[in-house]
Coordinates of C-alpha atoms in Angstrom, one line a residue:
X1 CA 0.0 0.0 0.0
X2 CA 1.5 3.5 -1.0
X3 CA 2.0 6.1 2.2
X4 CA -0.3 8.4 2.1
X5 CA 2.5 11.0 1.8
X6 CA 3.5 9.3 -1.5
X7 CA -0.4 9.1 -2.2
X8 CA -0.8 13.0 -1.7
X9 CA 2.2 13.7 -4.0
X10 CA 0.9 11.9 -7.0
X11 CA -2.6 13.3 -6.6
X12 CA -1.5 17.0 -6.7
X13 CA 0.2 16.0 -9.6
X14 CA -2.4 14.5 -11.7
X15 CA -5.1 16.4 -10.6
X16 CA -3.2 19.7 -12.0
X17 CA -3.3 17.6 -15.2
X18 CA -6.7 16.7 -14.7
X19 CA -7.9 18.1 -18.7
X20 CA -4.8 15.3 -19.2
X21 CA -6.1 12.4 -17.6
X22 CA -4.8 9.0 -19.3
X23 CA -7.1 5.9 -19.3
X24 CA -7.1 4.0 -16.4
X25 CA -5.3 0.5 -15.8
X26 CA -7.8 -2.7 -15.8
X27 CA -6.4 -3.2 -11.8
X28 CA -9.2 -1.1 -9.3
X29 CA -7.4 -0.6 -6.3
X30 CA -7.3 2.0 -3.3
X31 CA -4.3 3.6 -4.8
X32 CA -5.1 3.7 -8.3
X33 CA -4.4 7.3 -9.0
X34 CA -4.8 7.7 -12.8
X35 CA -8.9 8.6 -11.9
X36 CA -7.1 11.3 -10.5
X37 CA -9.5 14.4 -8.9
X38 CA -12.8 13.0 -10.5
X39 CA -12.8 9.6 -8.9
X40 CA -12.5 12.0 -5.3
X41 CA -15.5 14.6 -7.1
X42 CA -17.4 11.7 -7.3
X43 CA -17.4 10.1 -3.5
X44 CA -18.0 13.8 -2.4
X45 CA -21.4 14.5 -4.1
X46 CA -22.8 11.9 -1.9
X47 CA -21.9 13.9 1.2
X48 CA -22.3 17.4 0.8
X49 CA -24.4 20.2 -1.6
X50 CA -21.3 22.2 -2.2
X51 CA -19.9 20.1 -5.0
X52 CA -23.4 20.1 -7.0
X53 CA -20.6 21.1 -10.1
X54 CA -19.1 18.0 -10.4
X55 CA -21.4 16.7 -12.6
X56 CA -20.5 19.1 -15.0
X57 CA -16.7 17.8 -14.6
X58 CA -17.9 14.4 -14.7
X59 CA -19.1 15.1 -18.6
X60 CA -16.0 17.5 -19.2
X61 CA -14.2 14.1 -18.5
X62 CA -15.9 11.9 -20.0
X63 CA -14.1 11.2 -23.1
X64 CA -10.7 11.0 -20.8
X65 CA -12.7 7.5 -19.4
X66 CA -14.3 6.6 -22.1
X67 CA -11.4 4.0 -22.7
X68 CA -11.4 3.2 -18.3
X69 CA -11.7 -0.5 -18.0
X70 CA -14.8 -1.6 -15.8
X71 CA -14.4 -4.4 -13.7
X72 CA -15.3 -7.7 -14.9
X73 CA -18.0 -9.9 -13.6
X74 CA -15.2 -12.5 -12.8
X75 CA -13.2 -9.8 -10.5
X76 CA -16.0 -9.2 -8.8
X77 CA -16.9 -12.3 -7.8
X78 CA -13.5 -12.6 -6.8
X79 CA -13.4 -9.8 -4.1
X80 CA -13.1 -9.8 -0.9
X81 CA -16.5 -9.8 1.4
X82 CA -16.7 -7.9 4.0
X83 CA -19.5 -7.6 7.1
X84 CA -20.7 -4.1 8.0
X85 CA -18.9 -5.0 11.3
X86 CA -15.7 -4.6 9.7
X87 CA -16.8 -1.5 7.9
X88 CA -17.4 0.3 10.8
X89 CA -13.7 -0.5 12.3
X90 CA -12.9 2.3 9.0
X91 CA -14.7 4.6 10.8
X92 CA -13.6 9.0 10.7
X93 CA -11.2 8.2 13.3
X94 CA -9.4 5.2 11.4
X95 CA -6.1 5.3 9.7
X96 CA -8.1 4.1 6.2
X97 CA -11.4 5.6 5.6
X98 CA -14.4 3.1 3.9
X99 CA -17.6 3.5 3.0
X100 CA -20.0 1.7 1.2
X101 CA -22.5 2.1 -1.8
X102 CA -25.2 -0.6 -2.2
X103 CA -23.1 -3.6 -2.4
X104 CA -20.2 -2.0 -2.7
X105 CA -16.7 -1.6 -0.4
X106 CA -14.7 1.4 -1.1
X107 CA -11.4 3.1 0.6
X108 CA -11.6 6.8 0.2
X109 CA -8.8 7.8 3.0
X110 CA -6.8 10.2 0.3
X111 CA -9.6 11.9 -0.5
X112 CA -10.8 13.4 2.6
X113 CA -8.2 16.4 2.4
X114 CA -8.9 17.5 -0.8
X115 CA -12.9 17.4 -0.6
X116 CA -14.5 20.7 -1.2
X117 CA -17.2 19.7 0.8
X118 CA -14.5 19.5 3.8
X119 CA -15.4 16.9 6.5
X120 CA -19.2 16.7 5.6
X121 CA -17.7 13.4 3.8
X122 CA -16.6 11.8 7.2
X123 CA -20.5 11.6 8.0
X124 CA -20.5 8.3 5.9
X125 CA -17.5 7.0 6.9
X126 CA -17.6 3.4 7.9
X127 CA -21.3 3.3 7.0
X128 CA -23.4 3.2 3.6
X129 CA -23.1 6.4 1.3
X130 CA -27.0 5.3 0.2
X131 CA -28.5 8.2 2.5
X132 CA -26.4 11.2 1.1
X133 CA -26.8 9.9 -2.7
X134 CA -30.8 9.9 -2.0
X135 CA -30.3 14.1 -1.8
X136 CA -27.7 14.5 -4.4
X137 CA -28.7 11.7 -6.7
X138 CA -27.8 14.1 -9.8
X139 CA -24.4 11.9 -9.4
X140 CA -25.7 9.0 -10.2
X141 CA -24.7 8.9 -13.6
X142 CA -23.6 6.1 -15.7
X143 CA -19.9 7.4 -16.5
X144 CA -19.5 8.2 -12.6
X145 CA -20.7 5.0 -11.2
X146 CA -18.0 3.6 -13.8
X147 CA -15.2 6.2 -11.7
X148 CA -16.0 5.0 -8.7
X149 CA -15.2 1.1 -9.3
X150 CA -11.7 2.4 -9.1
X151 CA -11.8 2.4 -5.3
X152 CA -13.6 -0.7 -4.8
X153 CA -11.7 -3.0 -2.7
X154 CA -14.1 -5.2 -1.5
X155 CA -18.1 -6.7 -1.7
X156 CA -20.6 -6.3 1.5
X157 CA -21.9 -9.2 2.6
X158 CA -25.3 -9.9 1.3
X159 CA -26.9 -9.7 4.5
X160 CA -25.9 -6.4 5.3
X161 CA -26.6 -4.6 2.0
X162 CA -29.2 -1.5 3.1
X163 CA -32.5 -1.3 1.7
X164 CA -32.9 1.0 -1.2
X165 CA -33.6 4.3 -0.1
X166 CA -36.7 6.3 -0.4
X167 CA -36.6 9.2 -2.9
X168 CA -36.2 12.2 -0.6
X169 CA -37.8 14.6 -2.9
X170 CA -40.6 13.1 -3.4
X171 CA -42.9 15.4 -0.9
X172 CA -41.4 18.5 -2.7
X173 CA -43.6 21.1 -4.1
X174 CA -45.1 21.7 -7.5
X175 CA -42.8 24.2 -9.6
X176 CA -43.8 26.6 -12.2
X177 CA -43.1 24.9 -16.2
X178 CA -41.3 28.2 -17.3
X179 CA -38.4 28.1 -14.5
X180 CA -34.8 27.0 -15.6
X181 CA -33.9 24.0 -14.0
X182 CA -30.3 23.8 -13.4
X183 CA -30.7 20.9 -10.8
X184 CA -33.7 18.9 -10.3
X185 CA -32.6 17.1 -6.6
X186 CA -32.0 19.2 -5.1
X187 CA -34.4 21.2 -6.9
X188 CA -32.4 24.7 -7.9
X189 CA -34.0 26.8 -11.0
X190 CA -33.6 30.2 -12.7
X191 CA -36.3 32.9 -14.2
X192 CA -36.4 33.4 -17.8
X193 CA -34.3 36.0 -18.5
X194 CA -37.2 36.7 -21.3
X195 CA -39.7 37.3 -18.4
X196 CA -37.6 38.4 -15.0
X197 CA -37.4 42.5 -15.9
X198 CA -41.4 42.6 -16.9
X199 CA -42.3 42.9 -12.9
X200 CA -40.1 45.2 -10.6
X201 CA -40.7 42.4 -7.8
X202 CA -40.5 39.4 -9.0
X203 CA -43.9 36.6 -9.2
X204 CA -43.2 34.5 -6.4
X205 CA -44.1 31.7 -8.7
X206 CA -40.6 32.6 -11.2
X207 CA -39.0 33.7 -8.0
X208 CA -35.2 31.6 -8.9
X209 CA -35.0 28.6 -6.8
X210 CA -31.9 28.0 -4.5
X211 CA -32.3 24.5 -2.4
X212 CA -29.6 22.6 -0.9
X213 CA -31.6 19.8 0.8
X214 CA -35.2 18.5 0.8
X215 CA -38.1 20.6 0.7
X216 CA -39.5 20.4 4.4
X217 CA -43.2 20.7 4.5
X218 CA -44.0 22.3 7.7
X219 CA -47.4 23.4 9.2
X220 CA -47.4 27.0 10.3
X221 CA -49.3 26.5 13.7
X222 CA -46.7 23.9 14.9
X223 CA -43.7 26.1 13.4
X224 CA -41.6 27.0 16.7
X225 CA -38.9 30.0 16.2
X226 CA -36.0 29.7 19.2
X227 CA -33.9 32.3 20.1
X228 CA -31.1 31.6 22.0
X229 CA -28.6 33.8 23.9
X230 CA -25.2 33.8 24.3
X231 CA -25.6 32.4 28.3
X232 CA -27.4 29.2 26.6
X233 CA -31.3 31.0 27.4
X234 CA -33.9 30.5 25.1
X235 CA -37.1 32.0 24.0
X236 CA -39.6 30.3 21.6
X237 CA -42.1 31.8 19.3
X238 CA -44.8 30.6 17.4
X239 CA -45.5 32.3 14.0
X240 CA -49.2 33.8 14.9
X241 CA -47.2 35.2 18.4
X242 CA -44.5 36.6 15.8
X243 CA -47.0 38.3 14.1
X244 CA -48.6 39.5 16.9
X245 CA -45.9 40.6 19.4
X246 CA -43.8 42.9 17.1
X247 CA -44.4 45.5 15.0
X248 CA -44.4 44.6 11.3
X249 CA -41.8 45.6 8.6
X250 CA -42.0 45.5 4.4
X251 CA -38.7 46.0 2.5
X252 CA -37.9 45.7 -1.0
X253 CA -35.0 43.4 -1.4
X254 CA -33.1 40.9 -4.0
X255 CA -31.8 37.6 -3.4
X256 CA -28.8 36.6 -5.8
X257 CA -27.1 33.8 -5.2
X258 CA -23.4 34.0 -5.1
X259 CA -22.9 31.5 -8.0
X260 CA -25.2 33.8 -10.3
X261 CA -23.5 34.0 -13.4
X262 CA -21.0 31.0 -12.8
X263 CA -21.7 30.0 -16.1
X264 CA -19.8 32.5 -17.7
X265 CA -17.2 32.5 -15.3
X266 CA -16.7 29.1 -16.2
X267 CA -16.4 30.5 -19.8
X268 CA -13.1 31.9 -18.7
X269 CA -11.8 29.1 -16.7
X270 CA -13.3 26.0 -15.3
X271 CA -15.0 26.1 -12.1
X272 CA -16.8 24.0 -9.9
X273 CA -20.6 24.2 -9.2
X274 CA -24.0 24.2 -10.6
X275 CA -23.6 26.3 -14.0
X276 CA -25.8 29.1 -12.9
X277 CA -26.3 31.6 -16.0
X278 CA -27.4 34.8 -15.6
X279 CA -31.0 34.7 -13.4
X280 CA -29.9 33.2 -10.4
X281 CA -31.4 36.7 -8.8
X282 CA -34.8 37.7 -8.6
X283 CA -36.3 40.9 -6.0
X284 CA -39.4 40.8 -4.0
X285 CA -41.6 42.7 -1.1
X286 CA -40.8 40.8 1.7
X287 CA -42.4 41.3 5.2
X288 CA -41.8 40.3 8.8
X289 CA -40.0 41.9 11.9
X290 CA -36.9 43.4 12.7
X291 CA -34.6 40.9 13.8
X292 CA -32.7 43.7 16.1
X293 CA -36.1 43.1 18.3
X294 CA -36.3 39.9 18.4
X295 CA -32.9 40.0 20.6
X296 CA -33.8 43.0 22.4
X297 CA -36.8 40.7 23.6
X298 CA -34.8 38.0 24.4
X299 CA -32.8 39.9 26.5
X300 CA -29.8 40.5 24.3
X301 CA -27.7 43.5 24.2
X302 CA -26.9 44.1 20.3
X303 CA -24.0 46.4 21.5
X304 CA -22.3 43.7 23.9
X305 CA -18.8 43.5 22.7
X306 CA -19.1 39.9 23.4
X307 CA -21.5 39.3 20.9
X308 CA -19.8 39.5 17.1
X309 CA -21.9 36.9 14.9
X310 CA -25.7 36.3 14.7
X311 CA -26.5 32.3 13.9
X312 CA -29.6 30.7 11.7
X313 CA -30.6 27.6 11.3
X314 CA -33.1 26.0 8.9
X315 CA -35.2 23.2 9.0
X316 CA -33.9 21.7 5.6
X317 CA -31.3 18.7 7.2
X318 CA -29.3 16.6 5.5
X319 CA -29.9 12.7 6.8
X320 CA -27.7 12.6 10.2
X321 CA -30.0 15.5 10.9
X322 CA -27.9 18.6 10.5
X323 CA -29.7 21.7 9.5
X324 CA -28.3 24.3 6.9
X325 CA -27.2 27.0 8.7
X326 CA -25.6 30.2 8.4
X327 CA -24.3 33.6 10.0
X328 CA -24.0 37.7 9.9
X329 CA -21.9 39.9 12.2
X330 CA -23.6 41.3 14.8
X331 CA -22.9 44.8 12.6
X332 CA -25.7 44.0 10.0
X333 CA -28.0 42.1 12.6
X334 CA -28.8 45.0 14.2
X335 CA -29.1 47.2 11.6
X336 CA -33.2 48.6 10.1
X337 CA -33.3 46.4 7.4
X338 CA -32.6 42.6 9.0
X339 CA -36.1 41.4 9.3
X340 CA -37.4 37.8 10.2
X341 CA -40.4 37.4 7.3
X342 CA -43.4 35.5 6.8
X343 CA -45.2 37.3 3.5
X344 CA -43.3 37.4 0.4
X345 CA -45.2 39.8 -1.9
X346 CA -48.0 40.3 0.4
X347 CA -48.7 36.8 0.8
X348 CA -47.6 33.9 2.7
X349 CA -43.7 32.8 2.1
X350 CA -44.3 29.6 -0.8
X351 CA -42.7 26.6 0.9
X352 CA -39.7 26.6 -2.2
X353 CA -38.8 29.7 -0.5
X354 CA -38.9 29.0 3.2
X355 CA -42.5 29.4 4.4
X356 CA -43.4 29.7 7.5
X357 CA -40.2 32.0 8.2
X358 CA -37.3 33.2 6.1
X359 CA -34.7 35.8 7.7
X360 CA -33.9 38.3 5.3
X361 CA -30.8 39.9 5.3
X362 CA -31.1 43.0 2.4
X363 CA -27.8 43.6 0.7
X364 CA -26.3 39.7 1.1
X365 CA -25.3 36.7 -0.6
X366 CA -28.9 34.4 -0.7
X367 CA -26.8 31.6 1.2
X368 CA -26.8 33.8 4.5
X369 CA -30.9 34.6 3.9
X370 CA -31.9 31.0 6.0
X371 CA -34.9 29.7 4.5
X372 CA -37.5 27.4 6.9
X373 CA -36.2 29.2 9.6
X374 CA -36.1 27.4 13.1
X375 CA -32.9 28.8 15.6
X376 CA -31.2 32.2 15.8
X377 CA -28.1 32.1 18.2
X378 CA -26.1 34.6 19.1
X379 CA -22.3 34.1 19.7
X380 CA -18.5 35.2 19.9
X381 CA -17.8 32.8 16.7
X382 CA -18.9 32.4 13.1
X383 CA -21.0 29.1 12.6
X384 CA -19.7 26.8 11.9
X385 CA -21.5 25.2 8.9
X386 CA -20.3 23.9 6.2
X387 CA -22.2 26.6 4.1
X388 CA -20.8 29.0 6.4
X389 CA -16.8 28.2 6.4
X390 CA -15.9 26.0 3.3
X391 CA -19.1 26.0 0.6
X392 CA -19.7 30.0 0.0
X393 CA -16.0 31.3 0.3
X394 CA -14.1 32.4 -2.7
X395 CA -10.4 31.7 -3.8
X396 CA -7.8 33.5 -5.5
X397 CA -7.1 32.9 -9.0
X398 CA -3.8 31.6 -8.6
X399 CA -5.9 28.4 -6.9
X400 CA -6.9 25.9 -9.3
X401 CA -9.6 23.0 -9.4
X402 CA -7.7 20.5 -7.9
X403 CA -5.8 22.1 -5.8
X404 CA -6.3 21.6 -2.0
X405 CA -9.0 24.5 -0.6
X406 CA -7.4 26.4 2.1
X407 CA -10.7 27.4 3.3
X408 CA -9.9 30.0 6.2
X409 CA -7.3 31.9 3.6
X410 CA -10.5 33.9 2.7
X411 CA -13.5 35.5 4.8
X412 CA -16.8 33.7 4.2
X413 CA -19.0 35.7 1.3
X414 CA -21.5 38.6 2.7
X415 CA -21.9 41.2 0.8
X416 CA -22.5 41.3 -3.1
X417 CA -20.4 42.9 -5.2
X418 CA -21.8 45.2 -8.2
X419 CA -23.9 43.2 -10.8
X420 CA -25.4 43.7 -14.2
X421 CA -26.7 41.8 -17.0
X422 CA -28.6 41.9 -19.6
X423 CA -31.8 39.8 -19.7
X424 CA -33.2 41.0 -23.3
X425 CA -32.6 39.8 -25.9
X426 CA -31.2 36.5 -25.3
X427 CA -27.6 35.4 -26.7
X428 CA -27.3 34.7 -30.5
X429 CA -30.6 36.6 -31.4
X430 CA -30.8 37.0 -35.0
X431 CA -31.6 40.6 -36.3
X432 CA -32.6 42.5 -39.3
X433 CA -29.9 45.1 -40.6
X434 CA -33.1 47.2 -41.9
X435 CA -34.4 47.4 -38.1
X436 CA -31.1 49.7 -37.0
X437 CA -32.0 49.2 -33.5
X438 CA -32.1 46.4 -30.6
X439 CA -34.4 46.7 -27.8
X440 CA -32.4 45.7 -24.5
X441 CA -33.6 45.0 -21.2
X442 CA -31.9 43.9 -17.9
X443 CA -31.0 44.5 -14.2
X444 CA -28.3 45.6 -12.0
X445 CA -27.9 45.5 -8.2
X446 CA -24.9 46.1 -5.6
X447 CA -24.7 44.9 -1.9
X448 CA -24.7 46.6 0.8
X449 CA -27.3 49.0 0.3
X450 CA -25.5 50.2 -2.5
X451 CA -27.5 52.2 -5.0
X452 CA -26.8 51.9 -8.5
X453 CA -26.2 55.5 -10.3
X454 CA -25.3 54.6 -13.3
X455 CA -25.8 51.2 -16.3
X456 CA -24.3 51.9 -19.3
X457 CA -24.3 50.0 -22.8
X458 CA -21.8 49.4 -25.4
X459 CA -21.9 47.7 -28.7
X460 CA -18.5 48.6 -30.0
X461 CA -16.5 46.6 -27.7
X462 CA -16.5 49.1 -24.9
X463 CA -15.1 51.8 -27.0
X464 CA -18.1 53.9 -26.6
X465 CA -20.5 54.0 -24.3
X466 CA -24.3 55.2 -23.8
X467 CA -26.6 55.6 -20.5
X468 CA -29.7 53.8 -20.2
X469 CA -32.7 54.4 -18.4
X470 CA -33.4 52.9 -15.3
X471 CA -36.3 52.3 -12.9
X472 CA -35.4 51.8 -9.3
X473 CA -38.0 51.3 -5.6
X474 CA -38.8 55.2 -5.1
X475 CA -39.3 53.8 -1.2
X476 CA -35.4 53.6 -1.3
X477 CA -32.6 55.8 -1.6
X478 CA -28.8 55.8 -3.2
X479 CA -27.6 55.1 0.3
X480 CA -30.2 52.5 1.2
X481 CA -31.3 50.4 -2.0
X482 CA -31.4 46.9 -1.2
X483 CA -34.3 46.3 -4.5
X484 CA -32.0 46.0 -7.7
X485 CA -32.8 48.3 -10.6
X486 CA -34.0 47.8 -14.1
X487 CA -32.9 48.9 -16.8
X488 CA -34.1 49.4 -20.6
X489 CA -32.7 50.7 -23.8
X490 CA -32.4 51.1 -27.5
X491 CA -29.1 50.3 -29.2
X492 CA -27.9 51.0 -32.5
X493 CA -27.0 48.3 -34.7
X494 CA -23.1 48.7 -35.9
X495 CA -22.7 49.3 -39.7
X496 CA -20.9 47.1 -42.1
X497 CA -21.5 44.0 -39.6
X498 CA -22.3 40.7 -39.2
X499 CA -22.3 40.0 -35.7
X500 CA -21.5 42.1 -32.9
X501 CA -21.7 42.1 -28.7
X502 CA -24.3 44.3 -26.5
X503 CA -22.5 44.6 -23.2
X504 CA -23.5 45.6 -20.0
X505 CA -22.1 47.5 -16.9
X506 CA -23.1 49.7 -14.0
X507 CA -21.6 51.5 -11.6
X508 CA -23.1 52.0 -7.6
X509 CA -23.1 54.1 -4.7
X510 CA -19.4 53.8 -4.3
X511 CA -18.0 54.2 -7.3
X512 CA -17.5 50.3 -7.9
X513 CA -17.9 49.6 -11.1
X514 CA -17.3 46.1 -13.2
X515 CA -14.2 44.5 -14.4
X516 CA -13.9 44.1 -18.1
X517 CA -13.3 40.5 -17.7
X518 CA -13.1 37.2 -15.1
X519 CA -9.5 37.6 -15.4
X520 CA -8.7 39.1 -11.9
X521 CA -11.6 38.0 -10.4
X522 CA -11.8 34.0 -10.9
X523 CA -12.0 31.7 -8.4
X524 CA -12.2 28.2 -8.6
X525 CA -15.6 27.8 -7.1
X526 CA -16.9 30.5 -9.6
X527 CA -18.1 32.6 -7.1
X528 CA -19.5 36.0 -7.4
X529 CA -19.1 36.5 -10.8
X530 CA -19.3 40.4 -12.0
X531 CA -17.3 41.1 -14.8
X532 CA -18.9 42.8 -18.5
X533 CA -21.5 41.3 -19.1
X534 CA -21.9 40.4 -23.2
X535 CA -25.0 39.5 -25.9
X536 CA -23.8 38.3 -29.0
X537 CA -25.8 39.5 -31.4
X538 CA -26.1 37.9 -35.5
X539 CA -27.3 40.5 -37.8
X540 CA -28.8 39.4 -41.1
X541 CA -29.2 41.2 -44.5

């Protein structure tokens, strides 16, 4: 058996190579490294949401192991067998780390380090990986059940293969037929960019859809909202005493997730995640009450220097019943605009988008706006979720996939940087010479509170450019706009062409404006994603 030290060595160098991969030899064992970083992309997706991408690398590599060996029937039969007994013994504390899937025995010790999804992989160590692949079952592909043989070492004993496992999903709620799906278990779906900037606030039915877990279906009147203090005291709230006890609150406010736009990031250089395009964002009336009140009632002092990060939990858990959860500084907890809601567009939050109770924190990243929301803690620390320190943290671009994730190099995501794109018309529209003129519709948005002053369009390559106009939430102003703003415009076709881009930028409170391109902003888990944004447009004759 190769040290792991040895082990390590050869994996950083293949994976670097990982565009470069050779076939595989016919022999499946442990050590097998000529799978390289797929075979480890693979075992991951069963244990956390934060490698939903590597399907997408899974096809990118396909044709490298199209020529992989699988195992032959005779092999098989020829393994070792193992009882779950001995499984276990390869437990997270074990010098070799085993799993199972169905009837299969796999080591995976040499990929624990390198897993994006950090140590959520250690929850099926020594035990059956069947529970994890029931949420992210979008692995379950033919070409990566093929890269996994490569760490079989052994057969379970047919008396200790688990019963198949019920589909998750299957209690999730109906969807609208117009949403983008990107992923459909976990279900995660964009607008259509044709229909997002015909409402200011979004439908909640074409509302994008960010899920990381199961749907939970909760009823309202048993909903229980805890609030716990930094002494370990707790208060609990129903949702009709919610509604009752505090004083009410309606902001305008956008949720983008922080992989919006990944798509063309990935354009530039690979990345890892689900290939958001460029709808991953929608804006909505949200109401509720200020979360600042909820701790003053709980007894909390918002000013204590004690206290520095504000906790949520959901109640979306994974199968070892660990919620998603997420945190703020205690700086933007307190602020006017943090509010605990339970109407989304003047009507109950939809259950896709975290009915009874979302928090909603205006000017974030979606990933820190909890959904289903059960727990608020408040603490010295930073959760401690997987969301929070390793899933939604960008890396610099001299990091590359493959490349170990030195996760506390970076801070966890907040705040959004400044965004625009263009939603109208879509990419590769044909038009007529004769016309002269495109019609072009879109958004832009900036964290923070950040107005946006200024969206400008360019169809010369950025030589030139021209204003647009731009409808923004008259409740709101340059110092306090947490509702994005919409833009429209009439651009001239270029003469004496055949093709040419519309692009996009905008420019906010600050002074921030857009890079040109993803060149000094990419990171490998395509994160935040601001730069130009481009339509290709064909002109005919």
């Amino acid at each position: 058996m190769l040290g792991r030290g040895t082990s390590f060595n050869r994996f950083f160098r293949h994976r670097r190579q990982f565009n470069k991969l050779s076939g595989a030899t016919s022999e499946h064992q442990r050590t097998n490294e000529n799978h390289s970083y797929y075979k480890y992309a693979y075992i991951g997706g069963a244990a956390t949401a934060g490698v939903l991408g590597f399907k997408h690398f899974v096809k990118t590599a396909k044709l490298d192991h199209a020529k992989d060996e699988t195992m032959s029937e005779k092999k098989l039969e020829n393994l070792q067998i193992y009882k779950q007994e001995e499984v276990k013994k390869h437990g997270k504390d074990a010098d070799r780390i085993w799993v199972t899937y169905k009837d299969g025995v796999y080591d995976v010790t040499d990929f624990i380090a390198m897993h994006p999804g950090g140590d959520k992989i250690l929850l099926a160590a020594g035990a059956a990986v069947d529970p994890f692949w029931a949420l992210y079952s979008q692995h379950k592909t033919k070409e990566v059940l093929e890269i996994l043989e490569g760490y079989r070492i052994g057969k379970l004993d047919v008396k200790d293969v688990p019963k198949p496992v019920a589909d998750a999903f299957s209690n999730d709620p109906e969807r609208h037929p117009a949403l983008l799906v990107r992923n459909s278990k976990p279900f995660n779906a964009e607008t259509p960019p044709s229909l997002l900037t015909d409402h200011f606030y979004t439908p909640n039915e074409l509302f994008f859809v960010r899920n990381h877990l199961p749907v939970p279906d909760i009823k309202t009147e048993n909903h229980r909202l805890t609030v716990e203090t930094i002494k370990g005291k707790t208060v609990d709230l129903s949702v009709e005493e919610l509604k009752k006890k505090y004083k009410s609150y309606t902001i305008g406010s956008v949720i983008q997730c922080a992989g919006n736009r990944r798509a063309d990031m990935n354009q530039y250089k690979k990345v890892q995640g689900l290939m958001w395009e460029g709808t991953a964002i929608s804006n909505a009336e949200w109401t509720g009450v200020r979360l600042r009140d909820l701790l003053a009632d709980a007894g909390i002092d918002v000013f204590d220097d004690k206290i520095k990060h504000v906790h949520f939990e959901g109640a979306d858990v994974d199968p070892t019943g660990t919620p998603y959860g997420a945190s703020i500084p205690i700086e933007k907890a307190r602020g006017d605009e943090v509010i605990v809601a339970y109407h989304m567009n003047g009507v109950d939050i939809p259950r896709d988008h975290g009915a009874p109770l979302r928090v909603i924190v205006p000017g974030n990243v979606g990933a820190r706006q909890v959904k289903w929301l059960r727990k608020i803690i408040v603490s010295e620390k930073e959760s401690d979720s997987h969301w929070q320190q390793k899933d939604y943290r960008a890396f610099s671009p001299a990091v590359n996939i493959g490349d170990e994730l030195k996760w506390n190099t970076v801070p966890s995501i907040q705040e959004y940087p400044v965004q625009c794109a263009i939603c109208s018309p879509a990419p590769n529209t044909k038009v007529d010479r004769g016309d002269e003129t495109v019609d072009i519709s879109g958004y832009a948005w900036s964290g923070g509170g950040r107005g946006i002053i200024r969206i400008e369009v360019s169809v010369d390559g950025g030589e030139t450019w021209n204003s647009v106009e731009m409808e923004q939430e008259e409740k709101q102003d340059q110092e306090h706009m947490y509702a994005w703003t919409l833009f429209k415009a009439e651009v001239k076709i270029p003469p004496g062409v055949k093709e040419f881009n519309i692009i996009a930028k905008a420019v906010d409170r600050a002074y921030n404006t857009q890079p040109e391109t993803a060149s000094g902003i990419w990171n490998v888990r395509g994160l935040i994603h601001n730069a130009w944004h481009r339509v290709p447009i064909i002109v005919k004759d």
